[in-house]
Amino acid sequence: DCCGSLSIGDLHAGGIIFYLDSTGCGGLVAATSDQSTGSAWGCYQTEISGADGTAIGTGEQNTNDIVNNSCQMGDGLISAAELCANYNDGTYSDWFLPSKDELNAMYQNIGPGNALGLGNVGVFESEAYWSSTESSVGGAFRQNFVNGNQATNFGKGTVLYVRAARAF
């Protein structure tokens, strides 16, 4: 076996595994803590070409598309995507803002969604978190970590929680 036995909820590759691919040797981890308790998605009224990926595996490209657009946030603030792209846990610096489906997997597998019976091992707050999936020039997807509700077209200027992810 190429990687030993990895499981959802394990600490690995700088974070907490919330998704494993079909080989069981690759997947996604969530950072062990939030990157922000209040950041805007940014780029309000600016369409970000390519930042509309929803599936698992699209968060990194969404984040790159947002960061490369260089939207001005005002007041020297940076977007939720930039916060994740700039994050370094001391070992890894290739973090990104998760896509809509990646964020849902965090909620379901290591968050309060508790689909696997692990409990909230990611220690997520009972708040809404941004995804990197844009839905319109003025909105993006966010996920409520109280009830799992994903809202489309949530105002990009709204201040929400942010949790980075990375692939391994």
mmCIF file of C-alpha atoms in Angstrom:
data_model
loop_
_atom_site.group_PDB
_atom_site.id
_atom_site.type_symbol
_atom_site.label_atom_id
_atom_site.label_comp_id
_atom_site.label_asym_id
_atom_site.label_seq_id
_atom_site.Cartn_x
_atom_site.Cartn_y
_atom_site.Cartn_z
ATOM 1 C CA ASP A 1 0.000 0.000 0.000
ATOM 2 C CA CYS A 2 1.411 3.354 -1.029
ATOM 3 C CA CYS A 3 0.512 5.426 1.978
ATOM 4 C CA GLY A 4 -0.255 3.363 5.045
ATOM 5 C CA SER A 5 -3.789 3.639 6.253
ATOM 6 C CA LEU A 6 -5.168 7.160 6.134
ATOM 7 C CA SER A 7 -8.645 7.931 7.426
ATOM 8 C CA ILE A 8 -11.003 10.875 7.395
ATOM 9 C CA GLY A 9 -10.362 12.835 10.606
ATOM 10 C CA ASP A 10 -6.630 11.981 10.800
ATOM 11 C CA LEU A 11 -4.050 14.709 11.222
ATOM 12 C CA HIS A 12 -1.944 14.539 8.053
ATOM 13 C CA ALA A 13 -0.068 16.859 5.672
ATOM 14 C CA GLY A 14 -0.593 19.931 7.842
ATOM 15 C CA GLY A 15 -4.295 19.542 8.517
ATOM 16 C CA ILE A 16 -7.265 17.283 9.182
ATOM 17 C CA ILE A 17 -8.215 14.878 6.395
ATOM 18 C CA PHE A 18 -11.764 15.562 5.217
ATOM 19 C CA TYR A 19 -11.628 13.852 1.810
ATOM 20 C CA LEU A 20 -9.744 10.833 0.436
ATOM 21 C CA ASP A 21 -9.538 9.994 -3.274
ATOM 22 C CA SER A 22 -10.265 6.544 -4.686
ATOM 23 C CA THR A 23 -6.679 5.370 -4.017
ATOM 24 C CA GLY A 24 -6.901 6.336 -0.345
ATOM 25 C CA CYS A 25 -3.458 7.921 -0.727
ATOM 26 C CA GLY A 26 -4.437 11.395 -1.884
ATOM 27 C CA GLY A 27 -7.070 13.807 -0.761
ATOM 28 C CA LEU A 28 -7.748 17.072 0.988
ATOM 29 C CA VAL A 29 -7.058 18.413 4.461
ATOM 30 C CA ALA A 30 -8.574 21.375 6.288
ATOM 31 C CA ALA A 31 -6.368 23.705 8.282
ATOM 32 C CA THR A 32 -6.563 22.917 11.994
ATOM 33 C CA SER A 33 -8.011 26.356 12.796
ATOM 34 C CA ASP A 34 -9.856 29.177 11.071
ATOM 35 C CA GLN A 35 -7.861 31.687 9.030
ATOM 36 C CA SER A 36 -10.373 34.425 9.821
ATOM 37 C CA THR A 37 -13.457 35.043 11.905
ATOM 38 C CA GLY A 38 -14.489 37.838 9.577
ATOM 39 C CA SER A 39 -13.398 38.260 5.981
ATOM 40 C CA ALA A 40 -15.259 39.319 2.854
ATOM 41 C CA TRP A 41 -15.150 37.201 -0.309
ATOM 42 C CA GLY A 42 -14.203 40.394 -2.107
ATOM 43 C CA CYS A 43 -14.327 41.387 -5.767
ATOM 44 C CA TYR A 44 -17.874 42.741 -5.369
ATOM 45 C CA GLN A 45 -19.487 43.513 -8.739
ATOM 46 C CA THR A 46 -16.499 41.942 -10.516
ATOM 47 C CA GLU A 47 -16.945 38.650 -12.338
ATOM 48 C CA ILE A 48 -13.937 36.390 -11.771
ATOM 49 C CA SER A 49 -13.414 34.289 -14.887
ATOM 50 C CA GLY A 50 -12.932 30.648 -13.880
ATOM 51 C CA ALA A 51 -13.841 30.970 -10.184
ATOM 52 C CA ASP A 52 -17.060 29.031 -10.624
ATOM 53 C CA GLY A 53 -15.839 25.478 -9.995
ATOM 54 C CA THR A 54 -18.115 23.648 -7.579
ATOM 55 C CA ALA A 55 -16.705 20.103 -7.467
ATOM 56 C CA ILE A 56 -14.122 18.586 -5.154
ATOM 57 C CA GLY A 57 -10.797 19.405 -6.756
ATOM 58 C CA THR A 58 -11.740 22.879 -8.038
ATOM 59 C CA GLY A 59 -11.038 25.045 -4.966
ATOM 60 C CA GLU A 60 -7.364 25.587 -5.750
ATOM 61 C CA GLN A 61 -8.069 26.846 -9.286
ATOM 62 C CA ASN A 62 -10.929 29.041 -8.031
ATOM 63 C CA THR A 63 -8.565 30.550 -5.456
ATOM 64 C CA ASN A 64 -5.850 31.158 -8.055
ATOM 65 C CA ASP A 65 -8.379 32.857 -10.351
ATOM 66 C CA ILE A 66 -9.576 35.138 -7.533
ATOM 67 C CA VAL A 67 -6.059 36.050 -6.352
ATOM 68 C CA ASN A 68 -4.825 36.646 -9.915
ATOM 69 C CA ASN A 69 -7.711 39.073 -10.491
ATOM 70 C CA SER A 70 -6.259 41.413 -7.811
ATOM 71 C CA CYS A 71 -9.589 42.955 -6.804
ATOM 72 C CA GLN A 72 -9.216 45.913 -4.525
ATOM 73 C CA MET A 73 -10.995 45.371 -1.210
ATOM 74 C CA GLY A 74 -10.457 48.824 0.282
ATOM 75 C CA ASP A 75 -9.083 49.647 3.747
ATOM 76 C CA GLY A 76 -6.059 47.439 3.025
ATOM 77 C CA LEU A 77 -8.111 44.281 3.551
ATOM 78 C CA ILE A 78 -7.526 41.093 1.596
ATOM 79 C CA SER A 79 -10.099 38.641 0.282
ATOM 80 C CA ALA A 80 -10.943 35.292 1.849
ATOM 81 C CA ALA A 81 -9.149 33.594 -1.073
ATOM 82 C CA GLU A 82 -5.998 35.676 -0.513
ATOM 83 C CA LEU A 83 -6.049 34.854 3.201
ATOM 84 C CA CYS A 84 -5.940 31.159 2.323
ATOM 85 C CA ALA A 85 -3.379 31.563 -0.481
ATOM 86 C CA ASN A 86 -1.105 33.502 1.925
ATOM 87 C CA TYR A 87 -1.539 31.014 4.790
ATOM 88 C CA ASN A 88 1.501 29.031 5.899
ATOM 89 C CA ASP A 89 1.150 26.538 8.756
ATOM 90 C CA GLY A 90 4.933 26.423 9.205
ATOM 91 C CA THR A 91 5.352 23.514 6.791
ATOM 92 C CA TYR A 92 2.954 24.020 3.878
ATOM 93 C CA SER A 93 2.169 27.181 1.919
ATOM 94 C CA ASP A 94 -0.094 25.774 -0.832
ATOM 95 C CA TRP A 95 -3.440 26.393 0.879
ATOM 96 C CA PHE A 96 -6.609 27.550 -0.871
ATOM 97 C CA LEU A 97 -10.201 28.570 -0.179
ATOM 98 C CA PRO A 98 -12.309 25.414 -0.641
ATOM 99 C CA SER A 99 -14.911 25.119 -3.393
ATOM 100 C CA LYS A 100 -18.589 24.744 -2.533
ATOM 101 C CA ASP A 101 -18.422 20.915 -2.594
ATOM 102 C CA GLU A 102 -15.088 20.812 -0.726
ATOM 103 C CA LEU A 103 -16.554 23.028 2.008
ATOM 104 C CA ASN A 104 -19.600 20.753 2.205
ATOM 105 C CA ALA A 105 -17.295 17.716 2.617
ATOM 106 C CA MET A 106 -15.579 19.547 5.504
ATOM 107 C CA TYR A 107 -18.970 20.177 7.113
ATOM 108 C CA GLN A 108 -20.181 16.592 6.564
ATOM 109 C CA ASN A 109 -17.002 14.670 7.413
ATOM 110 C CA ILE A 110 -15.052 16.606 10.067
ATOM 111 C CA GLY A 111 -17.530 19.317 11.024
ATOM 112 C CA PRO A 112 -20.871 19.522 12.775
ATOM 113 C CA GLY A 113 -22.590 17.682 9.880
ATOM 114 C CA ASN A 114 -21.248 14.508 11.511
ATOM 115 C CA ALA A 115 -22.117 12.211 8.574
ATOM 116 C CA LEU A 116 -19.319 9.810 9.584
ATOM 117 C CA GLY A 117 -19.946 9.912 13.333
ATOM 118 C CA LEU A 118 -16.642 11.645 14.084
ATOM 119 C CA GLY A 119 -18.178 14.747 15.590
ATOM 120 C CA ASN A 120 -16.803 18.246 14.989
ATOM 121 C CA VAL A 121 -13.126 17.168 14.958
ATOM 122 C CA GLY A 122 -12.305 20.219 12.829
ATOM 123 C CA VAL A 123 -13.509 22.436 15.692
ATOM 124 C CA PHE A 124 -15.575 24.599 13.361
ATOM 125 C CA GLU A 125 -17.581 27.454 14.827
ATOM 126 C CA SER A 126 -21.373 27.572 14.542
ATOM 127 C CA GLU A 127 -21.021 30.195 11.829
ATOM 128 C CA ALA A 128 -21.120 30.569 8.054
ATOM 129 C CA TYR A 129 -17.929 29.939 6.041
ATOM 130 C CA TRP A 130 -16.989 31.191 2.581
ATOM 131 C CA SER A 131 -16.354 28.880 -0.354
ATOM 132 C CA SER A 132 -14.281 29.911 -3.387
ATOM 133 C CA THR A 133 -17.212 29.254 -5.742
ATOM 134 C CA GLU A 134 -18.544 32.429 -7.331
ATOM 135 C CA SER A 135 -22.223 32.463 -8.302
ATOM 136 C CA SER A 136 -22.650 35.961 -9.808
ATOM 137 C CA VAL A 137 -20.865 39.299 -10.074
ATOM 138 C CA GLY A 138 -22.215 40.152 -6.636
ATOM 139 C CA GLY A 139 -22.326 36.796 -4.897
ATOM 140 C CA ALA A 140 -20.672 33.519 -3.996
ATOM 141 C CA PHE A 141 -21.583 30.303 -2.174
ATOM 142 C CA ARG A 142 -21.313 30.157 1.580
ATOM 143 C CA GLN A 143 -22.097 27.289 3.952
ATOM 144 C CA ASN A 144 -23.758 27.581 7.309
ATOM 145 C CA PHE A 145 -21.959 25.307 9.805
ATOM 146 C CA VAL A 146 -25.006 25.282 12.103
ATOM 147 C CA ASN A 147 -27.398 23.442 9.766
ATOM 148 C CA GLY A 148 -25.357 22.697 6.625
ATOM 149 C CA ASN A 149 -27.374 25.063 4.439
ATOM 150 C CA GLN A 150 -25.476 26.293 1.385
ATOM 151 C CA ALA A 151 -26.620 29.692 0.173
ATOM 152 C CA THR A 152 -26.015 30.674 -3.417
ATOM 153 C CA ASN A 153 -25.411 34.265 -4.446
ATOM 154 C CA PHE A 154 -24.522 35.394 -0.927
ATOM 155 C CA GLY A 155 -23.232 38.998 -1.057
ATOM 156 C CA LYS A 156 -19.454 39.068 -1.637
ATOM 157 C CA GLY A 157 -19.049 41.987 0.762
ATOM 158 C CA THR A 158 -20.477 39.990 3.681
ATOM 159 C CA VAL A 159 -17.972 39.165 6.418
ATOM 160 C CA LEU A 160 -17.833 35.405 7.151
ATOM 161 C CA TYR A 161 -15.489 32.800 8.619
ATOM 162 C CA VAL A 162 -12.677 31.335 6.495
ATOM 163 C CA ARG A 163 -11.009 27.899 6.683
ATOM 164 C CA ALA A 164 -8.225 26.939 4.259
ATOM 165 C CA ALA A 165 -7.738 23.560 2.575
ATOM 166 C CA ARG A 166 -4.873 21.901 0.729
ATOM 167 C CA ALA A 167 -4.401 18.812 -1.408
ATOM 168 C CA PHE A 168 -1.945 16.030 -0.585
#
